[in-house]
JSON list of C-alpha atoms in Angstrom, two decimals:
[
{"chain": "A", "resi": 1, "resn": "THR", "atom": "CA", "xyz": [30.73, -27.40, -19.03]},
{"chain": "A", "resi": 2, "resn": "ARG", "atom": "CA", "xyz": [31.07, -25.50, -22.30]},
{"chain": "A", "resi": 3, "resn": "SER", "atom": "CA", "xyz": [31.24, -26.50, -26.04]},
{"chain": "A", "resi": 4, "resn": "SER", "atom": "CA", "xyz": [31.56, -24.81, -28.98]},
{"chain": "A", "resi": 5, "resn": "ILE", "atom": "CA", "xyz": [32.17, -26.30, -32.50]},
{"chain": "A", "resi": 6, "resn": "ARG", "atom": "CA", "xyz": [33.82, -23.87, -35.54]},
{"chain": "A", "resi": 7, "resn": "LEU", "atom": "CA", "xyz": [34.81, -24.93, -39.42]},
{"chain": "A", "resi": 8, "resn": "LEU", "atom": "CA", "xyz": [37.08, -22.44, -39.03]},
{"chain": "A", "resi": 9, "resn": "ARG", "atom": "CA", "xyz": [38.14, -23.06, -42.80]},
{"chain": "A", "resi": 10, "resn": "TYR", "atom": "CA", "xyz": [37.09, -25.18, -45.44]},
{"chain": "A", "resi": 11, "resn": "SER", "atom": "CA", "xyz": [37.55, -25.44, -49.58]},
{"chain": "A", "resi": 12, "resn": "VAL", "atom": "CA", "xyz": [35.56, -24.88, -52.19]},
{"chain": "A", "resi": 13, "resn": "ARG", "atom": "CA", "xyz": [35.52, -27.48, -55.19]},
{"chain": "A", "resi": 14, "resn": "GLN", "atom": "CA", "xyz": [33.57, -26.40, -57.84]},
{"chain": "A", "resi": 15, "resn": "LEU", "atom": "CA", "xyz": [32.94, -30.16, -59.62]},
{"chain": "A", "resi": 16, "resn": "ASP", "atom": "CA", "xyz": [30.68, -28.38, -62.66]},
{"chain": "A", "resi": 17, "resn": "ALA", "atom": "CA", "xyz": [27.98, -25.83, -63.26]},
{"chain": "A", "resi": 18, "resn": "ASN", "atom": "CA", "xyz": [25.36, -27.10, -60.87]},
{"chain": "A", "resi": 19, "resn": "ALA", "atom": "CA", "xyz": [27.56, -29.04, -58.44]},
{"chain": "A", "resi": 20, "resn": "THR", "atom": "CA", "xyz": [30.11, -27.74, -56.10]},
{"chain": "A", "resi": 21, "resn": "CYS", "atom": "CA", "xyz": [31.95, -29.41, -53.16]},
{"chain": "A", "resi": 22, "resn": "ILE", "atom": "CA", "xyz": [32.61, -27.48, -49.33]},
{"chain": "A", "resi": 23, "resn": "LEU", "atom": "CA", "xyz": [35.54, -29.64, -47.99]},
{"chain": "A", "resi": 24, "resn": "PRO", "atom": "CA", "xyz": [36.66, -28.97, -44.63]},
{"chain": "A", "resi": 25, "resn": "ALA", "atom": "CA", "xyz": [40.39, -28.05, -44.04]},
{"chain": "A", "resi": 26, "resn": "GLU", "atom": "CA", "xyz": [40.39, -26.89, -40.58]},
{"chain": "A", "resi": 27, "resn": "VAL", "atom": "CA", "xyz": [37.61, -28.02, -37.50]},
{"chain": "A", "resi": 28, "resn": "GLU", "atom": "CA", "xyz": [37.93, -26.47, -34.29]},
{"chain": "A", "resi": 29, "resn": "PHE", "atom": "CA", "xyz": [36.45, -27.80, -31.06]},
{"chain": "A", "resi": 30, "resn": "PHE", "atom": "CA", "xyz": [36.38, -27.20, -27.24]},
{"chain": "A", "resi": 31, "resn": "PHE", "atom": "CA", "xyz": [34.74, -28.85, -24.81]},
{"chain": "A", "resi": 32, "resn": "GLY", "atom": "CA", "xyz": [35.56, -28.24, -20.86]},
{"chain": "A", "resi": 33, "resn": "TYR", "atom": "CA", "xyz": [35.56, -25.48, -18.34]},
{"chain": "A", "resi": 34, "resn": "LYS", "atom": "CA", "xyz": [37.29, -21.83, -18.84]},
{"chain": "A", "resi": 35, "resn": "GLU", "atom": "CA", "xyz": [38.21, -20.55, -15.07]},
{"chain": "A", "resi": 36, "resn": "PRO", "atom": "CA", "xyz": [35.77, -22.24, -13.13]},
{"chain": "A", "resi": 37, "resn": "GLU", "atom": "CA", "xyz": [35.16, -20.54, -9.96]},
{"chain": "A", "resi": 38, "resn": "ILE", "atom": "CA", "xyz": [33.52, -21.79, -6.51]},
{"chain": "A", "resi": 39, "resn": "PHE", "atom": "CA", "xyz": [31.06, -19.59, -4.58]},
{"chain": "A", "resi": 40, "resn": "VAL", "atom": "CA", "xyz": [30.53, -19.49, -1.03]},
{"chain": "A", "resi": 41, "resn": "SER", "atom": "CA", "xyz": [28.16, -17.50, 1.23]},
{"chain": "A", "resi": 42, "resn": "LYS", "atom": "CA", "xyz": [29.86, -14.24, 2.76]},
{"chain": "A", "resi": 43, "resn": "ASP", "atom": "CA", "xyz": [27.75, -15.20, 5.77]},
{"chain": "A", "resi": 44, "resn": "LEU", "atom": "CA", "xyz": [29.99, -17.96, 6.66]},
{"chain": "A", "resi": 45, "resn": "ASP", "atom": "CA", "xyz": [33.42, -17.01, 8.57]},
{"chain": "A", "resi": 46, "resn": "LYS", "atom": "CA", "xyz": [36.20, -17.76, 6.47]},
{"chain": "A", "resi": 47, "resn": "ASP", "atom": "CA", "xyz": [38.28, -19.18, 9.79]},
{"chain": "A", "resi": 48, "resn": "SER", "atom": "CA", "xyz": [34.98, -21.62, 10.61]},
{"chain": "A", "resi": 49, "resn": "CYS", "atom": "CA", "xyz": [34.73, -25.28, 10.38]},
{"chain": "A", "resi": 50, "resn": "ARG", "atom": "CA", "xyz": [31.83, -24.76, 8.33]},
{"chain": "A", "resi": 51, "resn": "PHE", "atom": "CA", "xyz": [33.46, -22.33, 5.76]},
{"chain": "A", "resi": 52, "resn": "SER", "atom": "CA", "xyz": [36.15, -25.05, 5.66]},
{"chain": "A", "resi": 53, "resn": "VAL", "atom": "CA", "xyz": [33.74, -27.77, 5.37]},
{"chain": "A", "resi": 54, "resn": "VAL", "atom": "CA", "xyz": [31.68, -26.46, 2.32]},
{"chain": "A", "resi": 55, "resn": "ILE", "atom": "CA", "xyz": [35.28, -25.32, 0.63]},
{"chain": "A", "resi": 56, "resn": "ARG", "atom": "CA", "xyz": [35.39, -29.07, 0.68]},
{"chain": "A", "resi": 57, "resn": "HIS", "atom": "CA", "xyz": [32.49, -29.92, -0.37]},
{"chain": "A", "resi": 58, "resn": "GLU", "atom": "CA", "xyz": [32.89, -27.71, -3.38]},
{"chain": "A", "resi": 59, "resn": "GLN", "atom": "CA", "xyz": [35.82, -28.99, -4.15]},
{"chain": "A", "resi": 60, "resn": "VAL", "atom": "CA", "xyz": [34.49, -32.58, -4.46]},
{"chain": "A", "resi": 61, "resn": "HIS", "atom": "CA", "xyz": [32.09, -30.98, -7.15]},
{"chain": "A", "resi": 62, "resn": "GLN", "atom": "CA", "xyz": [34.89, -29.85, -9.35]},
{"chain": "A", "resi": 63, "resn": "ARG", "atom": "CA", "xyz": [37.21, -32.88, -8.69]},
{"chain": "A", "resi": 64, "resn": "ILE", "atom": "CA", "xyz": [33.75, -34.73, -10.18]},
{"chain": "A", "resi": 65, "resn": "ASN", "atom": "CA", "xyz": [33.52, -32.36, -12.99]},
{"chain": "A", "resi": 66, "resn": "LYS", "atom": "CA", "xyz": [37.48, -33.07, -13.73]},
{"chain": "A", "resi": 67, "resn": "LEU", "atom": "CA", "xyz": [37.27, -36.66, -13.75]},
{"chain": "A", "resi": 68, "resn": "VAL", "atom": "CA", "xyz": [33.98, -36.98, -16.03]},
{"chain": "A", "resi": 69, "resn": "LEU", "atom": "CA", "xyz": [35.68, -34.29, -17.90]},
{"chain": "A", "resi": 70, "resn": "GLU", "atom": "CA", "xyz": [38.50, -36.35, -18.64]},
{"chain": "A", "resi": 71, "resn": "TYR", "atom": "CA", "xyz": [37.07, -39.62, -19.57]},
{"chain": "A", "resi": 72, "resn": "PHE", "atom": "CA", "xyz": [34.64, -38.32, -22.02]},
{"chain": "A", "resi": 73, "resn": "LEU", "atom": "CA", "xyz": [37.32, -36.19, -23.68]},
{"chain": "A", "resi": 74, "resn": "PRO", "atom": "CA", "xyz": [38.79, -39.06, -25.80]},
{"chain": "A", "resi": 75, "resn": "LEU", "atom": "CA", "xyz": [35.60, -40.48, -26.28]},
{"chain": "A", "resi": 76, "resn": "ILE", "atom": "CA", "xyz": [34.31, -37.24, -28.07]},
{"chain": "A", "resi": 77, "resn": "SER", "atom": "CA", "xyz": [37.23, -36.60, -29.49]},
{"chain": "A", "resi": 78, "resn": "ASP", "atom": "CA", "xyz": [37.58, -39.77, -31.40]},
{"chain": "A", "resi": 79, "resn": "GLU", "atom": "CA", "xyz": [33.76, -39.37, -32.58]},
{"chain": "A", "resi": 80, "resn": "LEU", "atom": "CA", "xyz": [34.38, -35.62, -33.76]},
{"chain": "A", "resi": 81, "resn": "LEU", "atom": "CA", "xyz": [37.40, -37.08, -35.86]},
{"chain": "A", "resi": 82, "resn": "GLN", "atom": "CA", "xyz": [35.03, -40.13, -37.18]},
{"chain": "A", "resi": 83, "resn": "ALA", "atom": "CA", "xyz": [32.56, -37.64, -38.04]},
{"chain": "A", "resi": 84, "resn": "VAL", "atom": "CA", "xyz": [34.86, -35.54, -40.01]},
{"chain": "A", "resi": 85, "resn": "ARG", "atom": "CA", "xyz": [35.94, -38.74, -41.87]},
{"chain": "A", "resi": 86, "resn": "ASP", "atom": "CA", "xyz": [32.62, -39.66, -42.52]},
{"chain": "A", "resi": 87, "resn": "VAL", "atom": "CA", "xyz": [31.32, -36.39, -44.48]},
{"chain": "A", "resi": 88, "resn": "LYS", "atom": "CA", "xyz": [34.14, -35.60, -46.13]},
{"chain": "A", "resi": 89, "resn": "ALA", "atom": "CA", "xyz": [32.44, -32.79, -48.17]},
{"chain": "A", "resi": 90, "resn": "VAL", "atom": "CA", "xyz": [28.81, -31.23, -48.83]},
{"chain": "A", "resi": 91, "resn": "LYS", "atom": "CA", "xyz": [27.68, -30.89, -52.02]},
{"chain": "A", "resi": 92, "resn": "VAL", "atom": "CA", "xyz": [25.89, -27.25, -53.02]},
{"chain": "A", "resi": 93, "resn": "SER", "atom": "CA", "xyz": [24.32, -25.76, -56.29]},
{"chain": "A", "resi": 94, "resn": "SER", "atom": "CA", "xyz": [27.75, -23.40, -56.74]},
{"chain": "A", "resi": 95, "resn": "PRO", "atom": "CA", "xyz": [30.07, -21.52, -55.08]},
{"chain": "A", "resi": 96, "resn": "GLN", "atom": "CA", "xyz": [28.05, -18.68, -53.68]},
{"chain": "A", "resi": 97, "resn": "GLU", "atom": "CA", "xyz": [26.15, -21.04, -51.46]},
{"chain": "A", "resi": 98, "resn": "ALA", "atom": "CA", "xyz": [29.48, -22.41, -49.82]},
{"chain": "A", "resi": 99, "resn": "GLU", "atom": "CA", "xyz": [28.64, -20.79, -46.58]},
{"chain": "A", "resi": 100, "resn": "GLU", "atom": "CA", "xyz": [25.23, -22.60, -46.49]},
{"chain": "A", "resi": 101, "resn": "GLY", "atom": "CA", "xyz": [27.22, -25.72, -47.21]},
{"chain": "A", "resi": 102, "resn": "ALA", "atom": "CA", "xyz": [30.06, -25.24, -44.30]},
{"chain": "A", "resi": 103, "resn": "LYS", "atom": "CA", "xyz": [26.41, -24.66, -41.90]},
{"chain": "A", "resi": 104, "resn": "GLU", "atom": "CA", "xyz": [25.69, -28.19, -43.35]},
{"chain": "A", "resi": 105, "resn": "LEU", "atom": "CA", "xyz": [28.68, -29.42, -42.40]},
{"chain": "A", "resi": 106, "resn": "MET", "atom": "CA", "xyz": [28.47, -28.38, -38.56]},
{"chain": "A", "resi": 107, "resn": "LYS", "atom": "CA", "xyz": [25.27, -28.94, -38.27]},
{"chain": "A", "resi": 108, "resn": "TYR", "atom": "CA", "xyz": [26.04, -32.97, -39.05]},
{"chain": "A", "resi": 109, "resn": "TYR", "atom": "CA", "xyz": [28.97, -32.72, -36.80]},
{"chain": "A", "resi": 110, "resn": "ARG", "atom": "CA", "xyz": [27.14, -31.14, -34.09]},
{"chain": "A", "resi": 111, "resn": "ALA", "atom": "CA", "xyz": [24.53, -33.99, -34.70]},
{"chain": "A", "resi": 112, "resn": "ARG", "atom": "CA", "xyz": [26.87, -36.70, -34.38]},
{"chain": "A", "resi": 113, "resn": "LEU", "atom": "CA", "xyz": [28.52, -35.21, -31.25]},
{"chain": "A", "resi": 114, "resn": "ASN", "atom": "CA", "xyz": [25.22, -34.25, -29.27]},
{"chain": "A", "resi": 115, "resn": "PRO", "atom": "CA", "xyz": [24.05, -37.95, -28.54]},
{"chain": "A", "resi": 116, "resn": "LEU", "atom": "CA", "xyz": [27.60, -38.13, -26.68]},
{"chain": "A", "resi": 117, "resn": "LEU", "atom": "CA", "xyz": [27.56, -34.79, -25.33]},
{"chain": "A", "resi": 118, "resn": "GLU", "atom": "CA", "xyz": [23.96, -35.58, -23.52]},
{"chain": "A", "resi": 119, "resn": "THR", "atom": "CA", "xyz": [25.38, -38.61, -22.08]},
{"chain": "A", "resi": 120, "resn": "TYR", "atom": "CA", "xyz": [28.23, -36.76, -20.34]},
{"chain": "A", "resi": 121, "resn": "GLU", "atom": "CA", "xyz": [25.81, -34.61, -18.83]},
{"chain": "A", "resi": 122, "resn": "LYS", "atom": "CA", "xyz": [23.57, -37.48, -17.53]},
{"chain": "A", "resi": 123, "resn": "VAL", "atom": "CA", "xyz": [26.48, -38.82, -16.14]},
{"chain": "A", "resi": 124, "resn": "LEU", "atom": "CA", "xyz": [28.10, -35.70, -14.77]},
{"chain": "A", "resi": 125, "resn": "GLU", "atom": "CA", "xyz": [24.59, -35.00, -13.18]},
{"chain": "A", "resi": 126, "resn": "ASN", "atom": "CA", "xyz": [24.32, -38.73, -11.50]},
{"chain": "A", "resi": 127, "resn": "GLU", "atom": "CA", "xyz": [28.17, -38.46, -10.17]},
{"chain": "A", "resi": 128, "resn": "GLN", "atom": "CA", "xyz": [27.19, -34.88, -8.75]},
{"chain": "A", "resi": 129, "resn": "HIS", "atom": "CA", "xyz": [23.92, -36.63, -6.82]},
{"chain": "A", "resi": 130, "resn": "LYS", "atom": "CA", "xyz": [25.89, -38.98, -5.38]},
{"chain": "A", "resi": 131, "resn": "LEU", "atom": "CA", "xyz": [27.62, -36.07, -2.96]},
{"chain": "A", "resi": 132, "resn": "ASP", "atom": "CA", "xyz": [24.61, -34.06, -2.64]},
{"chain": "A", "resi": 133, "resn": "ASN", "atom": "CA", "xyz": [22.21, -35.79, -0.36]},
{"chain": "A", "resi": 134, "resn": "LEU", "atom": "CA", "xyz": [21.26, -35.75, 2.95]},
{"chain": "A", "resi": 135, "resn": "THR", "atom": "CA", "xyz": [23.53, -38.33, 4.22]},
{"chain": "A", "resi": 136, "resn": "ASN", "atom": "CA", "xyz": [26.60, -36.54, 3.10]},
{"chain": "A", "resi": 137, "resn": "TYR", "atom": "CA", "xyz": [25.27, -33.14, 4.55]},
{"chain": "A", "resi": 138, "resn": "GLN", "atom": "CA", "xyz": [25.05, -34.81, 7.20]},
{"chain": "A", "resi": 139, "resn": "MET", "atom": "CA", "xyz": [28.16, -36.37, 7.54]},
{"chain": "A", "resi": 140, "resn": "GLU", "atom": "CA", "xyz": [29.85, -33.27, 6.61]},
{"chain": "A", "resi": 141, "resn": "TRP", "atom": "CA", "xyz": [27.77, -30.86, 9.61]},
{"chain": "A", "resi": 142, "resn": "ASP", "atom": "CA", "xyz": [28.47, -33.88, 11.67]},
{"chain": "A", "resi": 143, "resn": "LEU", "atom": "CA", "xyz": [31.96, -32.79, 11.14]},
{"chain": "A", "resi": 144, "resn": "CYS", "atom": "CA", "xyz": [31.74, -29.62, 12.85]},
{"chain": "A", "resi": 145, "resn": "LYS", "atom": "CA", "xyz": [29.22, -30.21, 15.56]},
{"chain": "A", "resi": 146, "resn": "LYS", "atom": "CA", "xyz": [32.63, -32.77, 16.91]},
{"chain": "A", "resi": 147, "resn": "TYR", "atom": "CA", "xyz": [35.02, -29.86, 15.93]},
{"chain": "A", "resi": 148, "resn": "GLU", "atom": "CA", "xyz": [33.21, -27.28, 18.03]},
{"chain": "A", "resi": 149, "resn": "ALA", "atom": "CA", "xyz": [32.51, -29.68, 20.89]},
{"chain": "A", "resi": 150, "resn": "GLU", "atom": "CA", "xyz": [36.00, -30.78, 21.10]},
{"chain": "A", "resi": 151, "resn": "HIS", "atom": "CA", "xyz": [37.19, -27.51, 20.95]},
{"chain": "A", "resi": 152, "resn": "LYS", "atom": "CA", "xyz": [34.62, -25.29, 23.09]},
{"chain": "A", "resi": 153, "resn": "ASP", "atom": "CA", "xyz": [37.21, -23.93, 25.22]},
{"chain": "A", "resi": 154, "resn": "SER", "atom": "CA", "xyz": [39.40, -22.06, 22.71]},
{"chain": "A", "resi": 155, "resn": "GLU", "atom": "CA", "xyz": [39.05, -20.28, 19.53]},
{"chain": "A", "resi": 156, "resn": "TYR", "atom": "CA", "xyz": [38.30, -22.25, 16.52]}
]
């Protein structure tokens, strides 16, 4: 999973000689996958049962990724919107410190999102572990043993 947050635009409002406000105008947030890939060992024959089982196993991992992501996306979106609403501006000493103020806004947004992103990672890891266990691996490989036993006289 990848996430990124950027403050694309902000406005600078000087209040007086010692106070300037930095207000967010456009915040970009990405959370998700870009071009996910499944890798399978070159040692497996593409026409074999084992190759098919490995592909299916990895597709299930991707399905878990998608489902957990779909569950968390609205929660993360709501949290980011609330964070932007809660901190409407950051105060700095002068307009020359606008970039530092923008960085402070970003730190705040990340701090607000990090607990939810960490929970996402824990949930995803727990769900993936449900698939990656000895019982499931044994069941998957038994499929091929059964298939090969039933088709030993033909090419499979």
